[in-house]
Amino acid sequence: PADLWQEKAARFVKWAEDNIQKQPEVLAWLAARGIDADTAAAYRLGWNPGEDGKDIYRARKAWGLDEVLRDDGRPKALWIPRGLVIPYIMDGIVYRLRIRRPDEGGPRYYVLPGSSMAVMVLEPARLAFVVVESELDAIACTAATPLAGALALGSVSAKPDAAACEVLSRALQILLALDYDAAGARAMAFWADNFPRCDRWPVPVG
């Protein structure tokens, strides 16, 4: 992401981190998913309460983004919805901001424009990896054991990018924990062909 975007994103992440400490119900929900308060802090999860309880809107140019015009010719605003803030940070740089919105209709997950869409790789120095779809699941996996890192693909049909492939090429073991359904079975064919040390590893429940 561009320098101005990174600067704005870093400030937003810090603000969201402070806010999540005031949301015990959100921290309890994360804990139920295998992400305790220490893990949430380590991966800098946050909460965007919005402004006056409503989603935030900013000028796109304020974040270094190109202007987009609406049908009426007016500039389109940058939408920053309320919800759980899931940053992807590498070497201290915010690469992506994903927000998990409350159940209010519309998309459940929203990626802030300007974000990198690189595959999330957590703990790349480890020698075993669990491949999942959700970034929250990847965080939970790395928190569960010091032995395995994790990749979050974003969807069952997504493929690892070049940087992720480089990490996986060094792995002694890859566990494919995508959705345990027909789509997940089809995905396994790609992984088996390209990563001989990959085994399908469905979750015990769900």
PDB file of C-alpha atoms in Angstrom:
ATOM      1  CA  PRO A   1       0.000   0.000   0.000  1.00  0.00           C
ATOM      2  CA  ALA A   2       0.995   3.622  -0.607  1.00  0.00           C
ATOM      3  CA  ASP A   3       2.792   5.552   2.142  1.00  0.00           C
ATOM      4  CA  LEU A   4      -0.160   7.796   3.049  1.00  0.00           C
ATOM      5  CA  TRP A   5      -2.480   4.787   3.213  1.00  0.00           C
ATOM      6  CA  GLN A   6      -0.027   2.997   5.514  1.00  0.00           C
ATOM      7  CA  GLU A   7       0.142   6.046   7.791  1.00  0.00           C
ATOM      8  CA  LYS A   8      -3.647   6.311   8.034  1.00  0.00           C
ATOM      9  CA  ALA A   9      -4.024   2.561   8.480  1.00  0.00           C
ATOM     10  CA  ALA A  10      -1.455   2.440  11.289  1.00  0.00           C
ATOM     11  CA  ARG A  11      -3.282   5.187  13.191  1.00  0.00           C
ATOM     12  CA  PHE A  12      -6.614   3.444  12.627  1.00  0.00           C
ATOM     13  CA  VAL A  13      -5.217   0.124  13.903  1.00  0.00           C
ATOM     14  CA  LYS A  14      -3.913   1.763  17.092  1.00  0.00           C
ATOM     15  CA  TRP A  15      -7.269   3.474  17.664  1.00  0.00           C
ATOM     16  CA  ALA A  16      -9.145   0.216  17.076  1.00  0.00           C
ATOM     17  CA  GLU A  17      -6.805  -1.647  19.462  1.00  0.00           C
ATOM     18  CA  ASP A  18      -7.637   0.802  22.213  1.00  0.00           C
ATOM     19  CA  ASN A  19     -11.350   0.470  21.510  1.00  0.00           C
ATOM     20  CA  ILE A  20     -11.479  -3.333  21.709  1.00  0.00           C
ATOM     21  CA  GLN A  21     -10.402  -3.146  25.344  1.00  0.00           C
ATOM     22  CA  LYS A  22     -13.760  -1.454  26.029  1.00  0.00           C
ATOM     23  CA  GLN A  23     -15.681  -4.296  24.366  1.00  0.00           C
ATOM     24  CA  PRO A  24     -15.745  -7.282  26.766  1.00  0.00           C
ATOM     25  CA  GLU A  25     -18.433  -9.016  24.702  1.00  0.00           C
ATOM     26  CA  VAL A  26     -16.215  -8.871  21.598  1.00  0.00           C
ATOM     27  CA  LEU A  27     -13.239 -10.245  23.551  1.00  0.00           C
ATOM     28  CA  ALA A  28     -15.464 -13.038  24.902  1.00  0.00           C
ATOM     29  CA  TRP A  29     -16.636 -13.864  21.360  1.00  0.00           C
ATOM     30  CA  LEU A  30     -13.006 -14.063  20.199  1.00  0.00           C
ATOM     31  CA  ALA A  31     -12.073 -16.247  23.160  1.00  0.00           C
ATOM     32  CA  ALA A  32     -14.834 -18.672  22.179  1.00  0.00           C
ATOM     33  CA  ARG A  33     -13.138 -18.919  18.761  1.00  0.00           C
ATOM     34  CA  GLY A  34      -9.772 -19.778  20.298  1.00  0.00           C
ATOM     35  CA  ILE A  35      -8.368 -16.242  20.377  1.00  0.00           C
ATOM     36  CA  ASP A  36      -7.757 -15.082  23.941  1.00  0.00           C
ATOM     37  CA  ALA A  37      -7.017 -11.494  24.921  1.00  0.00           C
ATOM     38  CA  ASP A  38      -3.235 -11.947  24.695  1.00  0.00           C
ATOM     39  CA  THR A  39      -3.499 -13.418  21.202  1.00  0.00           C
ATOM     40  CA  ALA A  40      -5.860 -10.648  20.103  1.00  0.00           C
ATOM     41  CA  ALA A  41      -3.317  -8.115  21.324  1.00  0.00           C
ATOM     42  CA  ALA A  42      -0.404  -9.935  19.662  1.00  0.00           C
ATOM     43  CA  TYR A  43      -2.110  -9.820  16.277  1.00  0.00           C
ATOM     44  CA  ARG A  44      -3.430  -6.324  16.964  1.00  0.00           C
ATOM     45  CA  LEU A  45      -7.116  -7.066  16.523  1.00  0.00           C
ATOM     46  CA  GLY A  46      -9.318  -4.061  17.171  1.00  0.00           C
ATOM     47  CA  TRP A  47     -12.838  -2.713  17.183  1.00  0.00           C
ATOM     48  CA  ASN A  48     -14.269   0.125  15.129  1.00  0.00           C
ATOM     49  CA  PRO A  49     -17.278   1.525  17.044  1.00  0.00           C
ATOM     50  CA  GLY A  50     -17.890   4.083  14.303  1.00  0.00           C
ATOM     51  CA  GLU A  51     -18.838   7.681  14.934  1.00  0.00           C
ATOM     52  CA  ASP A  52     -21.961   8.145  17.044  1.00  0.00           C
ATOM     53  CA  GLY A  53     -22.607   4.442  16.515  1.00  0.00           C
ATOM     54  CA  LYS A  54     -22.622   4.750  12.727  1.00  0.00           C
ATOM     55  CA  ASP A  55     -20.147   3.738  10.022  1.00  0.00           C
ATOM     56  CA  ILE A  56     -17.289   6.128   9.275  1.00  0.00           C
ATOM     57  CA  TYR A  57     -16.951   7.917   5.943  1.00  0.00           C
ATOM     58  CA  ARG A  58     -13.853   9.781   4.806  1.00  0.00           C
ATOM     59  CA  ALA A  59     -12.629  11.413   1.617  1.00  0.00           C
ATOM     60  CA  ARG A  60     -10.753   8.820  -0.420  1.00  0.00           C
ATOM     61  CA  LYS A  61      -7.985  11.331  -1.127  1.00  0.00           C
ATOM     62  CA  ALA A  62      -7.368  11.651   2.625  1.00  0.00           C
ATOM     63  CA  TRP A  63      -6.155   8.034   2.510  1.00  0.00           C
ATOM     64  CA  GLY A  64      -4.151   8.521  -0.693  1.00  0.00           C
ATOM     65  CA  LEU A  65      -6.743   6.764  -2.856  1.00  0.00           C
ATOM     66  CA  ASP A  66      -7.809   7.832  -6.322  1.00  0.00           C
ATOM     67  CA  GLU A  67     -11.059   9.719  -6.499  1.00  0.00           C
ATOM     68  CA  VAL A  68     -14.107   7.749  -7.661  1.00  0.00           C
ATOM     69  CA  LEU A  69     -17.188   9.610  -8.863  1.00  0.00           C
ATOM     70  CA  ARG A  70     -20.754   8.586  -8.142  1.00  0.00           C
ATOM     71  CA  ASP A  71     -23.472   8.588 -10.785  1.00  0.00           C
ATOM     72  CA  ASP A  72     -24.377  12.157  -9.846  1.00  0.00           C
ATOM     73  CA  GLY A  73     -20.778  13.309 -10.400  1.00  0.00           C
ATOM     74  CA  ARG A  74     -19.936  13.809  -6.721  1.00  0.00           C
ATOM     75  CA  PRO A  75     -16.857  12.128  -5.185  1.00  0.00           C
ATOM     76  CA  LYS A  76     -17.507   8.743  -3.624  1.00  0.00           C
ATOM     77  CA  ALA A  77     -16.525   8.525   0.051  1.00  0.00           C
ATOM     78  CA  LEU A  78     -14.309   5.874   1.622  1.00  0.00           C
ATOM     79  CA  TRP A  79     -16.547   3.575   3.679  1.00  0.00           C
ATOM     80  CA  ILE A  80     -15.059   2.341   6.975  1.00  0.00           C
ATOM     81  CA  PRO A  81     -17.778   0.170   8.526  1.00  0.00           C
ATOM     82  CA  ARG A  82     -18.211  -0.631  12.191  1.00  0.00           C
ATOM     83  CA  GLY A  83     -16.948  -3.995  13.360  1.00  0.00           C
ATOM     84  CA  LEU A  84     -13.995  -6.179  14.262  1.00  0.00           C
ATOM     85  CA  VAL A  85     -10.782  -4.859  12.690  1.00  0.00           C
ATOM     86  CA  ILE A  86      -8.448  -7.610  11.434  1.00  0.00           C
ATOM     87  CA  PRO A  87      -5.169  -6.081  10.239  1.00  0.00           C
ATOM     88  CA  TYR A  88      -2.498  -7.965   8.311  1.00  0.00           C
ATOM     89  CA  ILE A  89       0.819  -6.530   9.447  1.00  0.00           C
ATOM     90  CA  MET A  90       4.236  -7.581   8.155  1.00  0.00           C
ATOM     91  CA  ASP A  91       7.487  -6.112   9.476  1.00  0.00           C
ATOM     92  CA  GLY A  92       5.533  -3.368  11.217  1.00  0.00           C
ATOM     93  CA  ILE A  93       3.709  -2.282   8.035  1.00  0.00           C
ATOM     94  CA  VAL A  94      -0.061  -2.549   7.716  1.00  0.00           C
ATOM     95  CA  TYR A  95      -0.712  -4.373   4.453  1.00  0.00           C
ATOM     96  CA  ARG A  96      -4.432  -4.968   4.780  1.00  0.00           C
ATOM     97  CA  LEU A  97      -7.429  -3.905   6.847  1.00  0.00           C
ATOM     98  CA  ARG A  98     -10.313  -6.355   6.894  1.00  0.00           C
ATOM     99  CA  ILE A  99     -13.402  -5.592   8.949  1.00  0.00           C
ATOM    100  CA  ARG A 100     -15.878  -8.217  10.142  1.00  0.00           C
ATOM    101  CA  ARG A 101     -19.163  -6.371  10.279  1.00  0.00           C
ATOM    102  CA  PRO A 102     -22.031  -7.029  12.706  1.00  0.00           C
ATOM    103  CA  ASP A 103     -25.032  -8.933  11.363  1.00  0.00           C
ATOM    104  CA  GLU A 104     -26.692  -5.931   9.741  1.00  0.00           C
ATOM    105  CA  GLY A 105     -27.063  -7.056   6.135  1.00  0.00           C
ATOM    106  CA  GLY A 106     -24.584  -6.577   3.339  1.00  0.00           C
ATOM    107  CA  PRO A 107     -21.153  -8.178   3.210  1.00  0.00           C
ATOM    108  CA  ARG A 108     -19.977  -9.876   6.406  1.00  0.00           C
ATOM    109  CA  TYR A 109     -16.331  -9.132   5.615  1.00  0.00           C
ATOM    110  CA  TYR A 110     -15.092  -5.907   4.031  1.00  0.00           C
ATOM    111  CA  VAL A 111     -11.555  -5.136   2.859  1.00  0.00           C
ATOM    112  CA  LEU A 112     -10.678  -1.459   2.981  1.00  0.00           C
ATOM    113  CA  PRO A 113      -9.742  -0.147  -0.485  1.00  0.00           C
ATOM    114  CA  GLY A 114      -6.016   0.326  -0.902  1.00  0.00           C
ATOM    115  CA  SER A 115      -5.229  -2.878   0.975  1.00  0.00           C
ATOM    116  CA  SER A 116      -2.846  -5.503  -0.366  1.00  0.00           C
ATOM    117  CA  MET A 117      -4.558  -8.793  -1.165  1.00  0.00           C
ATOM    118  CA  ALA A 118      -1.484 -10.894  -0.370  1.00  0.00           C
ATOM    119  CA  VAL A 119      -2.221 -14.235   1.249  1.00  0.00           C
ATOM    120  CA  MET A 120      -1.927 -13.940   5.032  1.00  0.00           C
ATOM    121  CA  VAL A 121       1.017 -16.028   6.252  1.00  0.00           C
ATOM    122  CA  LEU A 122       1.429 -16.190  10.018  1.00  0.00           C
ATOM    123  CA  GLU A 123       4.641 -17.355  11.696  1.00  0.00           C
ATOM    124  CA  PRO A 124       6.497 -17.981   8.392  1.00  0.00           C
ATOM    125  CA  ALA A 125       9.605 -19.346  10.158  1.00  0.00           C
ATOM    126  CA  ARG A 126       7.734 -22.418  11.408  1.00  0.00           C
ATOM    127  CA  LEU A 127       8.057 -25.731   9.552  1.00  0.00           C
ATOM    128  CA  ALA A 128       4.451 -26.904   9.581  1.00  0.00           C
ATOM    129  CA  PHE A 129       1.416 -24.963   8.377  1.00  0.00           C
ATOM    130  CA  VAL A 130      -2.344 -25.190   8.616  1.00  0.00           C
ATOM    131  CA  VAL A 131      -4.164 -23.801   5.579  1.00  0.00           C
ATOM    132  CA  VAL A 132      -7.574 -22.292   6.332  1.00  0.00           C
ATOM    133  CA  GLU A 133      -9.965 -19.818   4.739  1.00  0.00           C
ATOM    134  CA  SER A 134     -10.565 -17.273   7.523  1.00  0.00           C
ATOM    135  CA  GLU A 135      -7.911 -14.964   8.945  1.00  0.00           C
ATOM    136  CA  LEU A 136      -9.427 -15.402  12.406  1.00  0.00           C
ATOM    137  CA  ASP A 137      -9.080 -19.174  12.044  1.00  0.00           C
ATOM    138  CA  ALA A 138      -5.426 -18.729  11.046  1.00  0.00           C
ATOM    139  CA  ILE A 139      -4.804 -16.637  14.148  1.00  0.00           C
ATOM    140  CA  ALA A 140      -6.491 -19.276  16.329  1.00  0.00           C
ATOM    141  CA  CYS A 141      -4.352 -22.035  14.795  1.00  0.00           C
ATOM    142  CA  THR A 142      -1.063 -20.252  15.460  1.00  0.00           C
ATOM    143  CA  ALA A 143      -2.192 -19.503  19.019  1.00  0.00           C
ATOM    144  CA  ALA A 144      -3.026 -23.165  19.661  1.00  0.00           C
ATOM    145  CA  THR A 145       0.512 -24.496  19.172  1.00  0.00           C
ATOM    146  CA  PRO A 146       4.061 -23.156  18.775  1.00  0.00           C
ATOM    147  CA  LEU A 147       4.740 -25.851  16.167  1.00  0.00           C
ATOM    148  CA  ALA A 148       2.604 -24.686  13.240  1.00  0.00           C
ATOM    149  CA  GLY A 149       2.097 -21.467  11.362  1.00  0.00           C
ATOM    150  CA  ALA A 150      -0.997 -20.787   9.281  1.00  0.00           C
ATOM    151  CA  LEU A 151      -2.168 -19.453   5.931  1.00  0.00           C
ATOM    152  CA  ALA A 152      -5.508 -17.748   5.387  1.00  0.00           C
ATOM    153  CA  LEU A 153      -6.582 -18.015   1.752  1.00  0.00           C
ATOM    154  CA  GLY A 154      -9.818 -16.027   2.044  1.00  0.00           C
ATOM    155  CA  SER A 155     -11.846 -18.611   0.101  1.00  0.00           C
ATOM    156  CA  VAL A 156     -11.795 -22.317  -0.629  1.00  0.00           C
ATOM    157  CA  SER A 157     -10.896 -21.760  -4.289  1.00  0.00           C
ATOM    158  CA  ALA A 158      -8.023 -19.307  -3.699  1.00  0.00           C
ATOM    159  CA  LYS A 159      -4.441 -20.340  -4.368  1.00  0.00           C
ATOM    160  CA  PRO A 160      -1.263 -19.356  -2.505  1.00  0.00           C
ATOM    161  CA  ASP A 161       0.647 -16.451  -4.039  1.00  0.00           C
ATOM    162  CA  ALA A 162       4.383 -16.489  -4.781  1.00  0.00           C
ATOM    163  CA  ALA A 163       5.423 -15.400  -1.282  1.00  0.00           C
ATOM    164  CA  ALA A 164       3.195 -18.029   0.341  1.00  0.00           C
ATOM    165  CA  CYS A 165       4.484 -20.729  -2.019  1.00  0.00           C
ATOM    166  CA  GLU A 166       8.046 -19.904  -1.009  1.00  0.00           C
ATOM    167  CA  VAL A 167       7.170 -20.401   2.664  1.00  0.00           C
ATOM    168  CA  LEU A 168       5.248 -23.617   1.969  1.00  0.00           C
ATOM    169  CA  SER A 169       8.091 -25.064  -0.112  1.00  0.00           C
ATOM    170  CA  ARG A 170      10.171 -25.283   3.096  1.00  0.00           C
ATOM    171  CA  ALA A 171       7.411 -26.878   5.153  1.00  0.00           C
ATOM    172  CA  LEU A 172       7.820 -30.398   6.515  1.00  0.00           C
ATOM    173  CA  GLN A 173       4.041 -30.751   6.777  1.00  0.00           C
ATOM    174  CA  ILE A 174       0.998 -28.891   5.439  1.00  0.00           C
ATOM    175  CA  LEU A 175      -2.479 -29.544   6.833  1.00  0.00           C
ATOM    176  CA  LEU A 176      -5.333 -28.478   4.554  1.00  0.00           C
ATOM    177  CA  ALA A 177      -8.252 -27.448   6.775  1.00  0.00           C
ATOM    178  CA  LEU A 178     -10.583 -25.831   4.268  1.00  0.00           C
ATOM    179  CA  ASP A 179     -14.338 -26.348   4.444  1.00  0.00           C
ATOM    180  CA  TYR A 180     -15.097 -30.055   4.599  1.00  0.00           C
ATOM    181  CA  ASP A 181     -17.489 -30.137   1.654  1.00  0.00           C
ATOM    182  CA  ALA A 182     -17.442 -30.774  -2.102  1.00  0.00           C
ATOM    183  CA  ALA A 183     -15.555 -27.531  -2.777  1.00  0.00           C
ATOM    184  CA  GLY A 184     -12.950 -28.452  -0.195  1.00  0.00           C
ATOM    185  CA  ALA A 185     -12.509 -31.872  -1.817  1.00  0.00           C
ATOM    186  CA  ARG A 186     -11.946 -30.260  -5.214  1.00  0.00           C
ATOM    187  CA  ALA A 187      -9.380 -27.885  -3.731  1.00  0.00           C
ATOM    188  CA  MET A 188      -7.397 -30.823  -2.341  1.00  0.00           C
ATOM    189  CA  ALA A 189      -6.523 -31.943  -5.879  1.00  0.00           C
ATOM    190  CA  PHE A 190      -4.521 -28.750  -6.466  1.00  0.00           C
ATOM    191  CA  TRP A 191      -2.730 -28.997  -3.151  1.00  0.00           C
ATOM    192  CA  ALA A 192      -1.868 -32.665  -3.577  1.00  0.00           C
ATOM    193  CA  ASP A 193      -0.451 -31.998  -7.047  1.00  0.00           C
ATOM    194  CA  ASN A 194       1.688 -29.053  -5.963  1.00  0.00           C
ATOM    195  CA  PHE A 195       2.607 -29.839  -2.352  1.00  0.00           C
ATOM    196  CA  PRO A 196       3.419 -33.522  -1.772  1.00  0.00           C
ATOM    197  CA  ARG A 197       3.666 -33.036   1.998  1.00  0.00           C
ATOM    198  CA  CYS A 198       0.069 -31.787   2.211  1.00  0.00           C
ATOM    199  CA  ASP A 199      -2.705 -33.817   3.863  1.00  0.00           C
ATOM    200  CA  ARG A 200      -6.377 -33.000   4.095  1.00  0.00           C
ATOM    201  CA  TRP A 201      -7.093 -32.169   7.723  1.00  0.00           C
ATOM    202  CA  PRO A 202     -10.783 -31.418   8.359  1.00  0.00           C
ATOM    203  CA  VAL A 203     -11.912 -29.814  11.578  1.00  0.00           C
ATOM    204  CA  PRO A 204     -13.454 -32.272  14.093  1.00  0.00           C
ATOM    205  CA  VAL A 205     -16.796 -30.460  14.164  1.00  0.00           C
ATOM    206  CA  GLY A 206     -18.497 -28.069  11.754  1.00  0.00           C
TER     207      GLY A 206
END
